[in-house]
Amino acid sequence: MSRIHVTTTVNGDTVEFLADPRETLLDCLRDHVGLTGSKEGCGTGDCGACSVRLDGTLVCSCLVLGVEAQGRTVETIEGMATGGELHPLQRKFIEHAALQCGFCTPGILVAAKALLEKNANPTDTEIRYWLAGNLCRCTGYDKIIRAVQDAAAEMRGAA
Amino acid sequence: MPKDELKAEFRLVGTRPNRPDGLDKVTGRARYGADATLPGMLWGAVVRSPHAHAKIVKIDASKALALDGVKAVVTRADLPTGLTGEDWNLQENTLAGEKALYDGHAVAAVAATSRLLAEEAARLVEVTYEVLPHVIDVDDAIRPDAPVIREGAADASVPPGMPPNVVRYLDFGRGDIDAGFAAADLVREQTYKTEATHQGYIEPHACVGQLGADGKGEMWVCTQGQWYIRKMCSAVLGLEAAQLRVTPSEIGGGFGGKTTIFMEPLSLALSRKAGGRPVKIVMSRSEVLRATGPTASASMDVKIGMKKDGTITAGRAEFRMQGGAFPGSPVAEGLYCAFAPYAIPALQHIGYDVLANRPKCAAYRAPGSPMGAFAVESLIDEMCRELGLDPMAVRLKNAVREGDTASYGATFGSIGLIETLEATAAHPNLAVPLGPNQGRGIASGFWFNHAGETSVTLAIGEDGTATVSVGTPDIGGSRASIALMTAETLGIRYEDVRVNIVETGALGVNEPTHGSRATFASGKAAVIAAEAAIREMCNRAAAEWGIEPEAVEWVQGAAQPAGPNAGKFPPMSIAEIASKMGGTGGPISGHHESVPDGFGASFGAHVVDVEVDPETGRTTVLRYLVVQDAGRAIHPAYVEGQYQGGAAQGIGWALNEEYIYGKDGRLQNTVFLDYRIPVASDLPPIDTVIVEVPNPGHPYGVRGVGETGITPPLPAIANAIHAATGVRLRHLPMTPPKILAAMKTKG
């Protein structure tokens, strides 16, 4: 199948790639753009390990075609730290031991950042429901919820 | 060493520093199995049987090979013959021979220049099957007239006349079982069943394999054990182990499921056929669920005798487990663990390992123990209620102590079951009042723990920092705990130790990270290696000072004269010794390899409060408590993480997870939407208490913590549901329809 030329913005950089029209945005990010931080855990939109922002909207990049990124902006885990400074969520995940294997972590961080932009002061229940589409098999979620709460508190304090 | 002689005051052990791989993992830089790319790399895809049991009549790959860009097709005909025992099992599971033995069984594999092309080519491989009768359920598979999965698979333990799918038989016990039951005031016997579940690691299996015509190969792979990959791939493909170099990637969860091989030999076989080009294979989630991992399903009869005061006089367990189409269900471990928390004078255990048309089971967190605990801990709860006894008091009354002979025959060393139960009983969660439709359940759990082959090297850097090379992949923070123990021993900063998980060429053979062994065994070896390096550093200082090495001691990261008679010299720091080691005798390192002795057994107790909706039968977990003996928590946050993660997996097993097969023998729930593991909104906070009864077999008192936590949730939740509803569920998972039906029957 002939490939399609795609120009898009990923983490602020203009990137170009040739996408097979059957390839997902996740495939393109990982195999054509070289950003392997987004993970494939299921390929069916159930696990959230591939979570990215597309024009600001939180999506499973395994459910978006690569060609759909044409002319749009994509934010991935690789763009979350700015100027060498970790996002508070990234710092708090390390401090709270909110990761074990770390495979789900990129998707959870991207999703949690989207939550805190929408709701700076979420309840535990709101965090749990927001992250219900991000599977973690290692932690039982307890420390993840604490890390998100702590990051939210710090970000409220800084605002 | 008596436990009160173990050191109890530490500079670093017991603190919670940031894990050394944290930055890589929150920035997306950490490289997992599917994240590697090599020059000239091809992609592989696997052709899988759609049938549960079928004769393979013909495989025609001509259409696939006719596609531009398809470089190789591999079938069983490309693998060596003449293998026996578990090597044959592994080869047969890697690629089916005469028969496909389960839905998803690999039949052929292709390599092509892109992932999409490889998948397309796999679809074009034409396989002609002759479908055979199949059997899925363990109780069906053990019937004398069940479809025979493999003639001659039974080992010598199976007495003549057993049903054809029984491949291993166990019968062991102690005491006079009849007298034991006769001495009881209450004897009860029940049958319990658990369904197969999957480890559910979020990272699918992935590897890049390369193998030349000269038999030299390399592999990048997500695994719990790079040497197991090497050994098993070598056996399946007829390679020399030393010629295969296996590098472990970061691992996205394993829970036992990544201690064996699946598609790894296929990538090597394809590479060899494709002129040595590397071949990457990444499984889809459906492939993971259909063809890897699951644990066994179990059908269990348990009989217990109890006196009115709660003393358990006798126990009998008869377990039937299927572990797929190959021998190896954890029926023995299930039996060994079933009564392990209890001092019972008379015991009988009978076990059957049964073949069925399902994927070859792999280890899953405390293999066998959760099933046995579900049966025994449920029945004990039932009997406590019947006799009006407090289930916690009965567990304490019968609890095993140091010096007791375990139900499975070993003698317990220092163990912490009593301390664990006492800490559980004292926890404030037990005082929380319960409302209508709510119930509380408790249960205990056990895992042996494990040592295993271990080889570790520590090297002192030119600046006095230390590099530790270990062979146990870091699956839950073990690099942090090994760095803490090493730094504590050397007397340097935690940040000055780097722990690397190394490839198979860099150390002697290591067993995988399994059996709750990594922090115990690699940690113990790292401490012994550090002590060897300290001795050498003391030698260097002694030589410079012109005194005897025995007159030098190591204090706070420096050599110093041991007492006033040894001579007057200022302490010589590790950095100073290291900076001049090139001129004082060369590199300084320490190495240790052994099967470390003294791993300590692990006990835990869980308390769960649930609420059951009487209209829907849905169970909500309101609060959850894990109490477990860690010996010594080196990095308490990651010990808590093990407790919480184990509990979450157990909750999933208890309430929701199961392999569901259609009448055609095909797995019905092959995606995470249908094989639903607990999500964040399903779970409450999981409270933890770390009990520390130090293990005298480890320099810092460590006992493994990884596995026990999955064991108590199954019975604890069954017990809580009974307390909430009055109905007893003896068949997992306890889904809303099952609970509702049971409540309706009860009326």
PDB file of N, CA and C in Angstrom, chain A residues 28-88:
ATOM      1  N   CYS A  28       3.315   5.135  14.193  1.00  0.00           N
ATOM      2  CA  CYS A  28       4.110   6.178  13.529  1.00  0.00           C
ATOM      3  C   CYS A  28       5.044   6.858  14.526  1.00  0.00           C
ATOM      4  N   LEU A  29       4.526   7.174  15.717  1.00  0.00           N
ATOM      5  CA  LEU A  29       5.388   7.801  16.725  1.00  0.00           C
ATOM      6  C   LEU A  29       6.558   6.884  17.053  1.00  0.00           C
ATOM      7  N   ARG A  30       6.265   5.610  17.236  1.00  0.00           N
ATOM      8  CA  ARG A  30       7.310   4.676  17.689  1.00  0.00           C
ATOM      9  C   ARG A  30       8.262   4.287  16.560  1.00  0.00           C
ATOM     10  N   ASP A  31       7.707   3.986  15.395  1.00  0.00           N
ATOM     11  CA  ASP A  31       8.543   3.388  14.343  1.00  0.00           C
ATOM     12  C   ASP A  31       9.046   4.403  13.321  1.00  0.00           C
ATOM     13  N   HIS A  32       8.367   5.533  13.163  1.00  0.00           N
ATOM     14  CA  HIS A  32       8.812   6.513  12.166  1.00  0.00           C
ATOM     15  C   HIS A  32       9.428   7.753  12.810  1.00  0.00           C
ATOM     16  N   VAL A  33       8.862   8.199  13.922  1.00  0.00           N
ATOM     17  CA  VAL A  33       9.382   9.420  14.561  1.00  0.00           C
ATOM     18  C   VAL A  33      10.467   9.072  15.589  1.00  0.00           C
ATOM     19  N   GLY A  34      10.501   7.820  16.046  1.00  0.00           N
ATOM     20  CA  GLY A  34      11.538   7.415  16.993  1.00  0.00           C
ATOM     21  C   GLY A  34      11.216   7.771  18.430  1.00  0.00           C
ATOM     22  N   LEU A  35       9.947   8.010  18.721  1.00  0.00           N
ATOM     23  CA  LEU A  35       9.557   8.295  20.102  1.00  0.00           C
ATOM     24  C   LEU A  35       8.878   7.048  20.674  1.00  0.00           C
ATOM     25  N   THR A  36       9.643   6.270  21.431  1.00  0.00           N
ATOM     26  CA  THR A  36       9.120   4.994  21.922  1.00  0.00           C
ATOM     27  C   THR A  36       8.594   5.088  23.358  1.00  0.00           C
ATOM     28  N   GLY A  37       8.459   6.313  23.865  1.00  0.00           N
ATOM     29  CA  GLY A  37       7.926   6.464  25.230  1.00  0.00           C
ATOM     30  C   GLY A  37       6.469   6.053  25.341  1.00  0.00           C
ATOM     31  N   SER A  38       5.691   6.255  24.279  1.00  0.00           N
ATOM     32  CA  SER A  38       4.300   5.792  24.281  1.00  0.00           C
ATOM     33  C   SER A  38       4.312   4.291  24.016  1.00  0.00           C
ATOM     34  N   LYS A  39       3.553   3.556  24.796  1.00  0.00           N
ATOM     35  CA  LYS A  39       3.646   2.087  24.758  1.00  0.00           C
ATOM     36  C   LYS A  39       2.384   1.467  24.190  1.00  0.00           C
ATOM     37  N   GLU A  40       2.549   0.290  23.574  1.00  0.00           N
ATOM     38  CA  GLU A  40       1.369  -0.487  23.187  1.00  0.00           C
ATOM     39  C   GLU A  40       1.181  -1.631  24.165  1.00  0.00           C
ATOM     40  N   GLY A  41       0.092  -1.566  24.929  1.00  0.00           N
ATOM     41  CA  GLY A  41      -0.220  -2.651  25.846  1.00  0.00           C
ATOM     42  C   GLY A  41      -1.338  -3.522  25.332  1.00  0.00           C
ATOM     43  N   CYS A  42      -2.172  -2.957  24.428  1.00  0.00           N
ATOM     44  CA  CYS A  42      -3.330  -3.741  23.972  1.00  0.00           C
ATOM     45  C   CYS A  42      -3.647  -3.510  22.516  1.00  0.00           C
ATOM     46  N   GLY A  43      -3.474  -2.304  22.020  1.00  0.00           N
ATOM     47  CA  GLY A  43      -3.826  -2.023  20.627  1.00  0.00           C
ATOM     48  C   GLY A  43      -5.311  -1.871  20.392  1.00  0.00           C
ATOM     49  N   THR A  44      -6.099  -1.895  21.474  1.00  0.00           N
ATOM     50  CA  THR A  44      -7.552  -1.804  21.320  1.00  0.00           C
ATOM     51  C   THR A  44      -8.169  -0.705  22.181  1.00  0.00           C
ATOM     52  N   GLY A  45      -7.338   0.191  22.697  1.00  0.00           N
ATOM     53  CA  GLY A  45      -7.878   1.314  23.455  1.00  0.00           C
ATOM     54  C   GLY A  45      -8.338   0.956  24.853  1.00  0.00           C
ATOM     55  N   ASP A  46      -7.896  -0.156  25.371  1.00  0.00           N
ATOM     56  CA  ASP A  46      -8.345  -0.590  26.696  1.00  0.00           C
ATOM     57  C   ASP A  46      -7.371  -0.263  27.822  1.00  0.00           C
ATOM     58  N   CYS A  47      -6.086  -0.089  27.499  1.00  0.00           N
ATOM     59  CA  CYS A  47      -5.091  -0.027  28.584  1.00  0.00           C
ATOM     60  C   CYS A  47      -4.495   1.353  28.799  1.00  0.00           C
ATOM     61  N   GLY A  48      -4.566   2.236  27.808  1.00  0.00           N
ATOM     62  CA  GLY A  48      -4.120   3.610  28.008  1.00  0.00           C
ATOM     63  C   GLY A  48      -2.612   3.818  28.020  1.00  0.00           C
ATOM     64  N   ALA A  49      -1.824   2.769  27.785  1.00  0.00           N
ATOM     65  CA  ALA A  49      -0.370   2.931  27.828  1.00  0.00           C
ATOM     66  C   ALA A  49       0.134   3.806  26.687  1.00  0.00           C
ATOM     67  N   CYS A  50      -0.710   4.002  25.666  1.00  0.00           N
ATOM     68  CA  CYS A  50      -0.308   4.791  24.500  1.00  0.00           C
ATOM     69  C   CYS A  50      -0.884   6.198  24.546  1.00  0.00           C
ATOM     70  N   SER A  51      -1.398   6.628  25.715  1.00  0.00           N
ATOM     71  CA  SER A  51      -2.086   7.915  25.811  1.00  0.00           C
ATOM     72  C   SER A  51      -1.197   9.075  25.357  1.00  0.00           C
ATOM     73  N   VAL A  52      -1.726   9.919  24.462  1.00  0.00           N
ATOM     74  CA  VAL A  52      -1.066  11.158  24.050  1.00  0.00           C
ATOM     75  C   VAL A  52      -2.146  12.234  23.935  1.00  0.00           C
ATOM     76  N   ARG A  53      -1.719  13.460  23.737  1.00  0.00           N
ATOM     77  CA  ARG A  53      -2.683  14.539  23.457  1.00  0.00           C
ATOM     78  C   ARG A  53      -2.630  14.852  21.971  1.00  0.00           C
ATOM     79  N   LEU A  54      -3.795  14.949  21.357  1.00  0.00           N
ATOM     80  CA  LEU A  54      -3.891  15.321  19.947  1.00  0.00           C
ATOM     81  C   LEU A  54      -4.688  16.616  19.901  1.00  0.00           C
ATOM     82  N   ASP A  55      -4.032  17.706  19.516  1.00  0.00           N
ATOM     83  CA  ASP A  55      -4.637  19.042  19.623  1.00  0.00           C
ATOM     84  C   ASP A  55      -5.210  19.241  21.031  1.00  0.00           C
ATOM     85  N   GLY A  56      -4.506  18.757  22.013  1.00  0.00           N
ATOM     86  CA  GLY A  56      -4.915  18.975  23.402  1.00  0.00           C
ATOM     87  C   GLY A  56      -5.856  17.921  23.957  1.00  0.00           C
ATOM     88  N   THR A  57      -6.469  17.122  23.089  1.00  0.00           N
ATOM     89  CA  THR A  57      -7.421  16.100  23.553  1.00  0.00           C
ATOM     90  C   THR A  57      -6.672  14.825  23.911  1.00  0.00           C
ATOM     91  N   LEU A  58      -7.022  14.253  25.052  1.00  0.00           N
ATOM     92  CA  LEU A  58      -6.399  12.996  25.487  1.00  0.00           C
ATOM     93  C   LEU A  58      -6.946  11.854  24.635  1.00  0.00           C
ATOM     94  N   VAL A  59      -6.059  11.152  23.945  1.00  0.00           N
ATOM     95  CA  VAL A  59      -6.501  10.037  23.097  1.00  0.00           C
ATOM     96  C   VAL A  59      -5.596   8.825  23.321  1.00  0.00           C
ATOM     97  N   CYS A  60      -6.127   7.670  22.963  1.00  0.00           N
ATOM     98  CA  CYS A  60      -5.288   6.482  22.840  1.00  0.00           C
ATOM     99  C   CYS A  60      -4.696   6.531  21.431  1.00  0.00           C
ATOM    100  N   SER A  61      -3.390   6.642  21.346  1.00  0.00           N
ATOM    101  CA  SER A  61      -2.797   6.805  20.013  1.00  0.00           C
ATOM    102  C   SER A  61      -2.884   5.517  19.207  1.00  0.00           C
ATOM    103  N   CYS A  62      -3.261   4.404  19.825  1.00  0.00           N
ATOM    104  CA  CYS A  62      -3.470   3.167  19.065  1.00  0.00           C
ATOM    105  C   CYS A  62      -4.816   3.180  18.366  1.00  0.00           C
ATOM    106  N   LEU A  63      -5.684   4.141  18.711  1.00  0.00           N
ATOM    107  CA  LEU A  63      -7.001   4.224  18.078  1.00  0.00           C
ATOM    108  C   LEU A  63      -7.073   5.377  17.083  1.00  0.00           C
ATOM    109  N   VAL A  64      -5.943   6.039  16.844  1.00  0.00           N
ATOM    110  CA  VAL A  64      -5.878   7.143  15.889  1.00  0.00           C
ATOM    111  C   VAL A  64      -4.961   6.682  14.758  1.00  0.00           C
ATOM    112  N   LEU A  65      -5.340   6.985  13.525  1.00  0.00           N
ATOM    113  CA  LEU A  65      -4.447   6.638  12.423  1.00  0.00           C
ATOM    114  C   LEU A  65      -3.328   7.671  12.339  1.00  0.00           C
ATOM    115  N   GLY A  66      -2.186   7.228  11.914  1.00  0.00           N
ATOM    116  CA  GLY A  66      -1.057   8.140  11.779  1.00  0.00           C
ATOM    117  C   GLY A  66      -1.355   9.292  10.840  1.00  0.00           C
ATOM    118  N   VAL A  67      -2.076   8.990   9.766  1.00  0.00           N
ATOM    119  CA  VAL A  67      -2.368  10.046   8.778  1.00  0.00           C
ATOM    120  C   VAL A  67      -3.283  11.120   9.353  1.00  0.00           C
ATOM    121  N   GLU A  68      -4.011  10.801  10.422  1.00  0.00           N
ATOM    122  CA  GLU A  68      -4.890  11.801  11.038  1.00  0.00           C
ATOM    123  C   GLU A  68      -4.109  12.899  11.752  1.00  0.00           C
ATOM    124  N   ALA A  69      -2.828  12.666  11.962  1.00  0.00           N
ATOM    125  CA  ALA A  69      -2.022  13.671  12.657  1.00  0.00           C
ATOM    126  C   ALA A  69      -1.623  14.818  11.732  1.00  0.00           C
ATOM    127  N   GLN A  70      -1.911  14.692  10.440  1.00  0.00           N
ATOM    128  CA  GLN A  70      -1.534  15.725   9.477  1.00  0.00           C
ATOM    129  C   GLN A  70      -2.023  17.105   9.942  1.00  0.00           C
ATOM    130  N   GLY A  71      -1.072  18.037  10.075  1.00  0.00           N
ATOM    131  CA  GLY A  71      -1.424  19.417  10.401  1.00  0.00           C
ATOM    132  C   GLY A  71      -1.865  19.632  11.829  1.00  0.00           C
ATOM    133  N   ARG A  72      -1.704  18.641  12.692  1.00  0.00           N
ATOM    134  CA  ARG A  72      -2.187  18.794  14.072  1.00  0.00           C
ATOM    135  C   ARG A  72      -0.997  18.766  15.025  1.00  0.00           C
ATOM    136  N   THR A  73      -1.293  18.940  16.303  1.00  0.00           N
ATOM    137  CA  THR A  73      -0.200  18.908  17.288  1.00  0.00           C
ATOM    138  C   THR A  73      -0.369  17.705  18.187  1.00  0.00           C
ATOM    139  N   VAL A  74       0.747  17.049  18.439  1.00  0.00           N
ATOM    140  CA  VAL A  74       0.766  15.851  19.277  1.00  0.00           C
ATOM    141  C   VAL A  74       1.688  16.117  20.455  1.00  0.00           C
ATOM    142  N   GLU A  75       1.213  15.757  21.653  1.00  0.00           N
ATOM    143  CA  GLU A  75       2.092  15.835  22.828  1.00  0.00           C
ATOM    144  C   GLU A  75       2.232  14.436  23.404  1.00  0.00           C
ATOM    145  N   THR A  76       3.471  14.038  23.628  1.00  0.00           N
ATOM    146  CA  THR A  76       3.745  12.701  24.185  1.00  0.00           C
ATOM    147  C   THR A  76       4.517  12.858  25.492  1.00  0.00           C
ATOM    148  N   ILE A  77       4.772  11.739  26.125  1.00  0.00           N
ATOM    149  CA  ILE A  77       5.515  11.754  27.380  1.00  0.00           C
ATOM    150  C   ILE A  77       6.879  12.432  27.207  1.00  0.00           C
ATOM    151  N   GLU A  78       7.457  12.295  26.023  1.00  0.00           N
ATOM    152  CA  GLU A  78       8.798  12.861  25.821  1.00  0.00           C
ATOM    153  C   GLU A  78       8.784  14.381  25.901  1.00  0.00           C
ATOM    154  N   GLY A  79       7.596  14.984  25.761  1.00  0.00           N
ATOM    155  CA  GLY A  79       7.522  16.444  25.824  1.00  0.00           C
ATOM    156  C   GLY A  79       7.054  16.975  27.160  1.00  0.00           C
ATOM    157  N   MET A  80       6.906  16.106  28.117  1.00  0.00           N
ATOM    158  CA  MET A  80       6.287  16.537  29.382  1.00  0.00           C
ATOM    159  C   MET A  80       7.232  17.358  30.257  1.00  0.00           C
ATOM    160  N   ALA A  81       8.481  16.994  30.293  1.00  0.00           N
ATOM    161  CA  ALA A  81       9.458  17.800  31.029  1.00  0.00           C
ATOM    162  C   ALA A  81       9.864  18.965  30.145  1.00  0.00           C
ATOM    163  N   THR A  82       9.888  20.151  30.718  1.00  0.00           N
ATOM    164  CA  THR A  82      10.206  21.321  29.900  1.00  0.00           C
ATOM    165  C   THR A  82      11.523  21.918  30.346  1.00  0.00           C
ATOM    166  N   GLY A  83      12.392  22.161  29.372  1.00  0.00           N
ATOM    167  CA  GLY A  83      13.680  22.799  29.657  1.00  0.00           C
ATOM    168  C   GLY A  83      14.481  22.061  30.717  1.00  0.00           C
ATOM    169  N   GLY A  84      14.439  20.723  30.660  1.00  0.00           N
ATOM    170  CA  GLY A  84      15.210  19.950  31.621  1.00  0.00           C
ATOM    171  C   GLY A  84      14.557  19.855  32.990  1.00  0.00           C
ATOM    172  N   GLU A  85      13.391  20.457  33.147  1.00  0.00           N
ATOM    173  CA  GLU A  85      12.695  20.456  34.440  1.00  0.00           C
ATOM    174  C   GLU A  85      11.533  19.468  34.378  1.00  0.00           C
ATOM    175  N   LEU A  86      11.518  18.519  35.294  1.00  0.00           N
ATOM    176  CA  LEU A  86      10.414  17.569  35.305  1.00  0.00           C
ATOM    177  C   LEU A  86       9.112  18.264  35.662  1.00  0.00           C
ATOM    178  N   HIS A  87       8.027  17.794  35.060  1.00  0.00           N
ATOM    179  CA  HIS A  87       6.691  18.211  35.485  1.00  0.00           C
ATOM    180  C   HIS A  87       6.474  17.718  36.917  1.00  0.00           C
ATOM    181  N   PRO A  88       5.727  18.467  37.734  1.00  0.00           N
ATOM    182  CA  PRO A  88       5.499  17.999  39.116  1.00  0.00           C
ATOM    183  C   PRO A  88       4.973  16.568  39.187  1.00  0.00           C
TER     184      PRO A  88
END
